[in-house]
XYZ file of C-alpha atoms in Angstrom:
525
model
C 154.012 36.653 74.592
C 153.749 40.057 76.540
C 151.928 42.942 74.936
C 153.395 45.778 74.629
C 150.417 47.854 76.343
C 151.477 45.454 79.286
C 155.096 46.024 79.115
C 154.225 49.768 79.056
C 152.214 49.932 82.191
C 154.301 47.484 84.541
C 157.134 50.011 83.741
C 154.999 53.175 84.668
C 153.563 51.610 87.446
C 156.737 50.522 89.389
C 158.160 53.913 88.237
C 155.311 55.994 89.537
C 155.339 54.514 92.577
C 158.747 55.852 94.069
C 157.561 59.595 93.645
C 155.251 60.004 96.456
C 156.889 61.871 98.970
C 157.258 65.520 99.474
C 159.921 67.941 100.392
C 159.250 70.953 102.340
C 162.165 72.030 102.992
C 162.978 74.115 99.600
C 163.650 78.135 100.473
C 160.758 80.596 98.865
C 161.773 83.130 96.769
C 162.702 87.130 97.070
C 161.439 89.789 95.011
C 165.172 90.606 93.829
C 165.869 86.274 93.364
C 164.663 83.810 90.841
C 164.919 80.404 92.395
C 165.191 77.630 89.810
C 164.487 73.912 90.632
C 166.545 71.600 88.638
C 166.673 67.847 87.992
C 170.171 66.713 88.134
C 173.065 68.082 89.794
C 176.889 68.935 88.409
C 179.876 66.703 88.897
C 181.857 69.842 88.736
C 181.905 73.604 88.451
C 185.408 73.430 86.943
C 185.055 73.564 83.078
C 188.222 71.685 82.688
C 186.977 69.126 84.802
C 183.161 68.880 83.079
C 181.933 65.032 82.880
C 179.144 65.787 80.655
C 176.086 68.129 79.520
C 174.550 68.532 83.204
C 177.698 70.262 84.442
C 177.069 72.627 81.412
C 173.816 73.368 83.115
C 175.462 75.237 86.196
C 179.245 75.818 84.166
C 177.335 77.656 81.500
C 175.995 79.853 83.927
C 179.822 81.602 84.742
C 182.010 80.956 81.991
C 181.746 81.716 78.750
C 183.408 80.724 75.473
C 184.695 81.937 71.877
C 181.473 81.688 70.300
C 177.929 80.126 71.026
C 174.357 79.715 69.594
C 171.985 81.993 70.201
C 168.323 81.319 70.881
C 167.339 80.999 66.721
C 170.493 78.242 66.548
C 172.945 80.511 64.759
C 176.773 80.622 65.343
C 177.553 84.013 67.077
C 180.986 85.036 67.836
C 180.998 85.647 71.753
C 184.328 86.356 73.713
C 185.648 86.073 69.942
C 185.284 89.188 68.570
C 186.119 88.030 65.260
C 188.097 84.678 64.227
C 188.749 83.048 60.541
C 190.664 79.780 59.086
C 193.813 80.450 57.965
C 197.038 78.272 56.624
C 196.402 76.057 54.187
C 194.392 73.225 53.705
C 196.570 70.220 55.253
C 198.124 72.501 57.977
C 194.863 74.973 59.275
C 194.992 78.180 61.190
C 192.440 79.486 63.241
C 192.658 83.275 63.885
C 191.253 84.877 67.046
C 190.504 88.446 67.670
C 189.263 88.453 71.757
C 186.905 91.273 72.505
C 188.642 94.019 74.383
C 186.937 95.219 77.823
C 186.225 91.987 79.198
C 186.664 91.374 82.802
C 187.065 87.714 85.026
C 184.375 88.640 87.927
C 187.435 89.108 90.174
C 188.245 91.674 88.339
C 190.901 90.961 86.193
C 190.673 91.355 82.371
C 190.069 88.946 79.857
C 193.917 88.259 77.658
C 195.349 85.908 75.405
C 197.320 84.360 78.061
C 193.758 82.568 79.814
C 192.760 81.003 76.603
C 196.395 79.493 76.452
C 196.104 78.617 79.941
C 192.748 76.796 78.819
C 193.624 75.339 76.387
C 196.987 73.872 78.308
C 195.106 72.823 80.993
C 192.176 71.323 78.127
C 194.772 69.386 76.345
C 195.850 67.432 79.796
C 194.853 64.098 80.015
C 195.150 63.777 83.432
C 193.094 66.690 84.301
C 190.827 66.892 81.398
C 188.222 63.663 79.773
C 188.398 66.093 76.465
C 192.422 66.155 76.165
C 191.465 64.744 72.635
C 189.618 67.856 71.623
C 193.231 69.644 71.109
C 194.931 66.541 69.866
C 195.459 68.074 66.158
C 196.729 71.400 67.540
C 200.593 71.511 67.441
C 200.979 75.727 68.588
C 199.281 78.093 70.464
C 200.168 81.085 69.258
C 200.111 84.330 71.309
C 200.285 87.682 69.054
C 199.161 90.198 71.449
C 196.577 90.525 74.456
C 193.619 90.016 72.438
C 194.609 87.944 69.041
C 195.982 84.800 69.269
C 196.176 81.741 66.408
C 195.360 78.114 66.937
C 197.987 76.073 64.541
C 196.974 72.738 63.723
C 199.096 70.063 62.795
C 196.138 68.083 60.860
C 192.182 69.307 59.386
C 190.243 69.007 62.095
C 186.515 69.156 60.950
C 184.694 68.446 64.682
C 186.483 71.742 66.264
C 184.483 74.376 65.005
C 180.769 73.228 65.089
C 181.774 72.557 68.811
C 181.980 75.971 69.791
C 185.525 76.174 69.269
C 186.026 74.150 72.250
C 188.062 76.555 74.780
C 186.763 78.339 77.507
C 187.545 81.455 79.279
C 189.342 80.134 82.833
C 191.291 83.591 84.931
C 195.327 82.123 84.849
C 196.111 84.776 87.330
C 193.482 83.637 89.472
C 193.689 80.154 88.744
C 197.273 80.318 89.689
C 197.266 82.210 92.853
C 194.462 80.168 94.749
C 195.356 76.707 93.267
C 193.153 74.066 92.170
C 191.240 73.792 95.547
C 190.484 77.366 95.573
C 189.294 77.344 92.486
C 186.899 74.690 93.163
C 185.645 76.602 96.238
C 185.149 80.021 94.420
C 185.516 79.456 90.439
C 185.854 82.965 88.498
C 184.508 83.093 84.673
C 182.997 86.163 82.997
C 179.467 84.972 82.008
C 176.373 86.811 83.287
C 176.512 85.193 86.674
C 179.235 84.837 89.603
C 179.593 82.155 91.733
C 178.359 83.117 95.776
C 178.133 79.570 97.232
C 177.460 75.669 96.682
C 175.921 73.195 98.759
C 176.510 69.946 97.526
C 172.670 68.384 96.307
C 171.064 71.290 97.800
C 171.980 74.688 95.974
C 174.555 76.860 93.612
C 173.551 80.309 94.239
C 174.749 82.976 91.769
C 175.166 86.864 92.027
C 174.649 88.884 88.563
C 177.565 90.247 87.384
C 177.462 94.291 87.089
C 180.562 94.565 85.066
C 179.572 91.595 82.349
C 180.378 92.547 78.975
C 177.138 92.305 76.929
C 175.293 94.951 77.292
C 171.982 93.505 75.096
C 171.697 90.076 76.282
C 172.063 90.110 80.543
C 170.093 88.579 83.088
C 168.610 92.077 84.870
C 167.700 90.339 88.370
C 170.366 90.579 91.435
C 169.925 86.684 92.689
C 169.277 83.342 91.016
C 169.445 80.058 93.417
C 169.629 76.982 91.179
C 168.240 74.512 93.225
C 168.991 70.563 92.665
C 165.672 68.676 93.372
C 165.667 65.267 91.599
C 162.418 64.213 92.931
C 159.676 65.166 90.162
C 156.849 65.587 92.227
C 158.956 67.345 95.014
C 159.906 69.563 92.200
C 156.346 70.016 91.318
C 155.090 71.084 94.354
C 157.872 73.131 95.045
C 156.653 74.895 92.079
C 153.127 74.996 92.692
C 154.085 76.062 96.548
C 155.342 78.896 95.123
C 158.867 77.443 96.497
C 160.246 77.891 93.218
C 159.707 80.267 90.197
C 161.243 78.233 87.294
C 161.745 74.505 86.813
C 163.507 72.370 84.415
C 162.205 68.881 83.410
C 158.587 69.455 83.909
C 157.628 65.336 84.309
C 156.133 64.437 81.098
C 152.715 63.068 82.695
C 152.427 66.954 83.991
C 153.534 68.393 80.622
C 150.097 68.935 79.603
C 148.747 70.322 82.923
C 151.660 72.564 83.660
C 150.697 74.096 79.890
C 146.620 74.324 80.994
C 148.316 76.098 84.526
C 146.812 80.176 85.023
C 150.306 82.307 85.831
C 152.652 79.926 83.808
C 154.438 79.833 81.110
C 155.770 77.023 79.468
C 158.685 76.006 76.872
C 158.781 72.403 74.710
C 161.857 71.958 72.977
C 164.019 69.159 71.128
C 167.229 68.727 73.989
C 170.410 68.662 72.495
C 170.497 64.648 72.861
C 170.639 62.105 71.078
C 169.435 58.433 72.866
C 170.536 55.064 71.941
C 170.925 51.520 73.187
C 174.748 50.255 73.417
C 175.661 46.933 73.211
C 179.426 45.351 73.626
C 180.177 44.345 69.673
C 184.073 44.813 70.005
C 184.434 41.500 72.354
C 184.896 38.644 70.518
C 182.662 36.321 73.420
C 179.809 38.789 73.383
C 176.589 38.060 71.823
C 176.309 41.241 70.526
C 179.309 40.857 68.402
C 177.023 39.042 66.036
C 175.494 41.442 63.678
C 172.373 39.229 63.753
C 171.815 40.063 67.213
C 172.366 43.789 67.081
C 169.747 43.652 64.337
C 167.312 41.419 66.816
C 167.969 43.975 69.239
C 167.072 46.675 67.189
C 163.684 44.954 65.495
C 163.173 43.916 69.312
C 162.228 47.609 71.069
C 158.984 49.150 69.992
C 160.407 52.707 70.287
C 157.528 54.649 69.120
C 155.153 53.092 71.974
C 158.021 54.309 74.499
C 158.042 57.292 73.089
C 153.606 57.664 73.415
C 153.514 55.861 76.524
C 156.324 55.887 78.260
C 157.569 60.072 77.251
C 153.578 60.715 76.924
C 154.580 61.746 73.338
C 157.486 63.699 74.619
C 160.390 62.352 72.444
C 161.330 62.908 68.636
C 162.305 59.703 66.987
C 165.862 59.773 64.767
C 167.427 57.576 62.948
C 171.534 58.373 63.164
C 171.290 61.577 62.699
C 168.325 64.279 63.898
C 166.181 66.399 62.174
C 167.968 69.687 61.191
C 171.476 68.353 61.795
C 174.318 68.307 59.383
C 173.620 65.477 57.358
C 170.464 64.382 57.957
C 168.941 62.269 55.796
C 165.046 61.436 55.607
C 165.188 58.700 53.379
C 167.209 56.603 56.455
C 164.081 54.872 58.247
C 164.078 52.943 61.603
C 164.217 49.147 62.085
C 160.501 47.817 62.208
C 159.250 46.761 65.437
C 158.886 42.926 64.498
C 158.991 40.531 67.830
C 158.955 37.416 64.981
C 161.874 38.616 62.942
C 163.723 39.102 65.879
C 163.396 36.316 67.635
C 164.377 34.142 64.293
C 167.390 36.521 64.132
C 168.702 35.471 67.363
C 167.914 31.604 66.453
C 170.096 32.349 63.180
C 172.926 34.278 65.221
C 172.919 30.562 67.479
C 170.958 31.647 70.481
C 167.366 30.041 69.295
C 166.532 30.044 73.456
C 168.113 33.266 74.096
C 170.731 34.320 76.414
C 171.653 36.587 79.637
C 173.141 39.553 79.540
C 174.081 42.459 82.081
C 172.424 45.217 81.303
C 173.205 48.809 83.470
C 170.513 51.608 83.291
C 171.072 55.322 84.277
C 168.767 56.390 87.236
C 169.577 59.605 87.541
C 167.143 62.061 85.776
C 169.480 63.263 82.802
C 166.421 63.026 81.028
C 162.876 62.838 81.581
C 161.924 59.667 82.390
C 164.970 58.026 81.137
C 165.328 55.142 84.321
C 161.571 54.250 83.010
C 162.828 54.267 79.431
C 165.769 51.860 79.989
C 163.219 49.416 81.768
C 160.582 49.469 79.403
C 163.623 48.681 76.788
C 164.715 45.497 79.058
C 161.042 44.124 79.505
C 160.721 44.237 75.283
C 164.032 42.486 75.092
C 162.963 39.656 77.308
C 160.032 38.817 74.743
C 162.560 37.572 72.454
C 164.700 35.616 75.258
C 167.224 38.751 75.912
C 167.182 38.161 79.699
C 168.382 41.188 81.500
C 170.734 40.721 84.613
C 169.570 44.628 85.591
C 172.097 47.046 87.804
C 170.912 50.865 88.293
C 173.564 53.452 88.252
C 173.964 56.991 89.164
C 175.054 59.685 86.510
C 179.132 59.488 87.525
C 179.136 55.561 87.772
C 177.131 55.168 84.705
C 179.847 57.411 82.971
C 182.863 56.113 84.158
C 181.675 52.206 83.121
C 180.957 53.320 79.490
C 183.855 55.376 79.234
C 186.645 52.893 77.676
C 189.781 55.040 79.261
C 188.456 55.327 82.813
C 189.691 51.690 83.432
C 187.615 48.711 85.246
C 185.171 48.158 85.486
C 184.394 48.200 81.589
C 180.573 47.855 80.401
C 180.177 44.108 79.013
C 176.345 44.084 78.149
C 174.152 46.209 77.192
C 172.882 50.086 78.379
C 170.617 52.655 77.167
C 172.477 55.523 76.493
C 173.489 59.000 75.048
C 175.661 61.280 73.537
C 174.422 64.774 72.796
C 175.227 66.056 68.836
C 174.366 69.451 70.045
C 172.319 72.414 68.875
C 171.938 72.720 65.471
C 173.926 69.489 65.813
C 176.552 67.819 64.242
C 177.380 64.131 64.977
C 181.140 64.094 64.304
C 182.421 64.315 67.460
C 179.829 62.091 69.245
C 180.569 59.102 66.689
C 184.442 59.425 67.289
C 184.157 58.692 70.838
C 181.064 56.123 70.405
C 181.912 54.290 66.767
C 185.032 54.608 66.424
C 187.450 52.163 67.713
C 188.670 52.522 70.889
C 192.363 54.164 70.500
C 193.866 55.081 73.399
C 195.460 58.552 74.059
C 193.708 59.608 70.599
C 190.457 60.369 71.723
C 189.008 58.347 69.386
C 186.429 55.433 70.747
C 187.031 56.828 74.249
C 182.896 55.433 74.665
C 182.742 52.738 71.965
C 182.006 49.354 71.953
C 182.451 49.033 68.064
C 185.786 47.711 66.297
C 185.295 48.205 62.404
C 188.229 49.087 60.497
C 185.638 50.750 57.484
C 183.684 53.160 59.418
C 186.933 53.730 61.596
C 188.308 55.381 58.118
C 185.417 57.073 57.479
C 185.212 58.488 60.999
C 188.460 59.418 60.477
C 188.385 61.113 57.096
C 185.134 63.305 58.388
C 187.502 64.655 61.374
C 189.935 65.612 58.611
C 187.314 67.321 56.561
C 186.269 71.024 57.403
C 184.306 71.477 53.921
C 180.465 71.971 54.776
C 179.412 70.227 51.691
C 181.633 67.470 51.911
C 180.932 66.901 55.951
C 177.333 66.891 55.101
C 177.845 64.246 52.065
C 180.088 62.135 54.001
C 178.143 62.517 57.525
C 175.043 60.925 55.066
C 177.541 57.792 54.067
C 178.048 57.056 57.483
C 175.188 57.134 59.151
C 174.032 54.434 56.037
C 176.910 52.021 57.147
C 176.386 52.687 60.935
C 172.657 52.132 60.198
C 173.026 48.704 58.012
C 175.805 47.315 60.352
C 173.625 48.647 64.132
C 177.185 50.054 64.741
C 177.262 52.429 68.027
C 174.332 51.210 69.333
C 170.553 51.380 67.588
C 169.331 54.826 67.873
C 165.728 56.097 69.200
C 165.100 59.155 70.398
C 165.909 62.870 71.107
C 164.464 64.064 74.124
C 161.526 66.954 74.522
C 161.936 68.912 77.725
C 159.828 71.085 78.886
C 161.241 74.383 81.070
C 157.951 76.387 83.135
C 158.346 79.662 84.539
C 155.947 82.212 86.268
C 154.207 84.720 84.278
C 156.082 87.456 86.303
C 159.354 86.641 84.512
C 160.328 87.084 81.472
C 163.374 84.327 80.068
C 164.330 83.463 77.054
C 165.928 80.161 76.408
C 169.568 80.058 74.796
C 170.493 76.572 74.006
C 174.351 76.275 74.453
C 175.915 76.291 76.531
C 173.606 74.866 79.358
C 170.774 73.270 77.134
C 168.147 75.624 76.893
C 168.973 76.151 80.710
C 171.026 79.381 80.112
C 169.732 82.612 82.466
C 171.349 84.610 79.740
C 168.726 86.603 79.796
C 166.035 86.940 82.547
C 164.249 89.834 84.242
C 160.779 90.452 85.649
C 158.079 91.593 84.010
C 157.152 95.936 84.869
């Protein structure tokens, strides 16, 4: 048998040894520019078109939405001056008052008519992968330039702790460049407007003199967000003086970069929430068995990933996080127990094991997340789980989980995530990774699960906009999901860590852009 202190360190040591060479090619900085190193790089700057949360990184930066949280996790209204639920309980209205005095960076000013042109574009399948985010709205409803009403055709409980979904996209704009010209020079009216993109190098950005918000603006003239994927190029951009502000500080440095004169540092939960997926809607797959789910789940000793692998830099959940709707502290993880799971497979019919494929993410969504799926392979092959490995980059490791992207389909097993968000709510997450797979409905659009009771379940929650009864319900699920190791078994939220000069001054606004919003940034007098 391997020990887990073994496991550990083959991991780190193969993963260690790819980040030895330096980049010197990164641009220094100007006394009017903040240049920002970050780990990962968007798929798109077209909100429409967003994959997942790392385009939110850059998209969050230029377009802006009805409401958001602010830095202390509350709701705020936003371009929403004020909105309320109206109708009646089987057929909901949401009412929206729009801000007046807003203005698209080209100029034009903020109406009615570009959240309906949103929201038409939002609701497209064939342009959008969150069509099924409007599914339950029947008629948008212009009243004037600035109030408009959402009418829904059915409760729809997941559309409000999601920000209200639609963002601010310039029709008039939109319309008169096209498509392509919007992806060449996107308009939004957040703090910052887009001056150019080169594709894994840079997005630099141009503060916005006529943005609306007059108490919480970035007060520089330049930020350069600067894709470096690399963590020690990253680092010693930083320490080169290269950079002023990076994302992702590598967890071995975490503790340094803290102990660093001239820096300041940030350590905060991310709005993810990790989990291994296994293929339990395919009648021929071993992980249809609930046996083996549960082998799999008593197989991966998560808490020594989390000290050795994250250096501490992870908060363990168990279905749903600390602080989100519905938690529940009396739900405890699976015990790490290499016996029990190995006579859990023998009981499920597999007493020598099996071989499975089994895809891991390389590109640095998270810290240290290609080291994490490893580490999870090399525990599953102490209990005869025998890993056929393939590494994939963010957009292929996407499009294989996601059921509605067509072939080819994941048929094995992956690490993998699905933010709840900031304070978090899991409704939305767990219809596209519990439920079913339905297609055109949105629901199961990531799932590899097929069970008709927590399909109704999943279903009633999206139909219920009651706080209290969300939270009750939210609790009942994550029970059955938790007995039955439905959606995957669930580890770990991520803590990142953001440093910064001492010369600036930023404070972090978690969504959108996960804590990577330049909301509001200036330098110190």
């Amino acid at each position: 048998m391997i020990h887990r202190g073994v496991i550990i360190v083959r991991v780190l040591a193969g993963a260690l040894f790819g980040l030895l060479a330096l980049n010197a090619t990164v641009s220094a900085q100007t006394k009017d520019t903040v240049v920002a190193a970050l780990a990962a790089e968007p798929t798109s700057l077209d909100p429409t078109k967003m994959v997942g949360g790392v385009d939110q990184y850059y998209i969050g930066q230029m377009y802006e939405q009805l409401v958001r949280f602010d830095p202390d996790l509350k709701m705020v209204n936003w371009l929403a001056e004020s909105w309320s639920i109206e109708g009646t309980p089987d057929k909901p209205i949401i009412d929206v008052h729009l801000r007046k005095g807003v203005k698209f960076h080209n100029g034009d000013p903020l109406t009615s008519a570009d959240f309906e042109f949103s929201y038409e574009r939002l609701r497209d399948p064939k342009i959008s992968r969150y069509s099924y985010t409007q599914a339950n709205i029947e008629k948008f409803e212009i009243i004037d330039d600035h109030h408009f009403k959402l009418h829904f055709k059915a409760p729809d409980g997941n559309y409000i702790p999601n920000a209200l979904q639609l963002w601010a996209i310039p029709k008039k704009y939109f319309e008169k460049v096209g498509e392509e010209g919007f992806a060449k020079a996107p308009v939004g009216t957040g703090p910052w407007k887009f001056v150019s993109r080169s594709i894994k190098e840079d997005l630099k950005l141009e503060a916005f003199d006529d943005y609306w918000n007059k108490d919480a603006r970035p007060k520089i003239k330049n930020l350069v967000l600067k894709i470096i994927p690399e963590d020690l190029t990253r680092v010693a951009a930083f320490k080169s003086g290269a950079v002023d502000w990076i994302d992702t500080v590598p967890l071995s440095a975490v503790e340094e970069f803290k102990k660093m004169p001239g820096v300041t540092t940030l350590s905060t939960v991310a709005n993810n929430n990790l989990y291994i997926e296994m293929t339990a809607d395919k009648p021929d797959s071993p992980f249809s068995k609930l046996k083996v789910r549960q082998a799999v789940a008593h197989a991966v000793d998560v808490d020594a990933i989390i000290k050795n692998v994250l250096f501490g830099q992870g908060q363990r959940y168990v279905e749903v996080g600390k602080g989100e709707t519905g938690y529940d502290p009396d739900l405890k993880p699976y015990a790490y127990d290499l016996k029990q799971a190995k006579q859990l497979l023998a009981e499920a019919g597999y007493p020598n094991g099996f071989e499975t494929p089994c895809y891991n993410l390389i590109t640095p969504r998270e810290p240290n997340v290609k080291e994490m799926g490893e580490a999870v392979f090399a525990y599953l092959s102490t209990i005869g789980i025998r890993c056929k490995v393939q590494g994939l980059e963010y957009l292929a490791w996407v499009n294989l989980g996601r059921r509605d992207h067509g072939p080819p389909e994941m048929d094995g097993l992956a690490p993998w995530m699905w933010g709840h968000g900031l304070p978090g709510d899991p409704a939305e997450p767990w219809a596209g990774m519990l439920h079913s797979y339905v297609p055109g409905k949105g629901f199961g659009i990531y799932s590899h699960s097929n069970d008709p009771k927590a399909d109704a379940m999943i279903e009633e929650l999206k139909n219920t906009m009651n706080p209290e009864k969300r939270a009750e319900l939210i609790k009942q699920i994550a029970r059955y999901k938790h007995e039955n190791v439905l959606g995957g078994v669930t580890t770990y939220r991520p803590i990142v860590t953001f440093a910064w000069r001492d010369g600036i001054v930023f404070r972090a606004w978690p969504w959108p852009g996960q804590w990577r919003a330049f909301q509001e940034i200036s330098f110190k007098k």
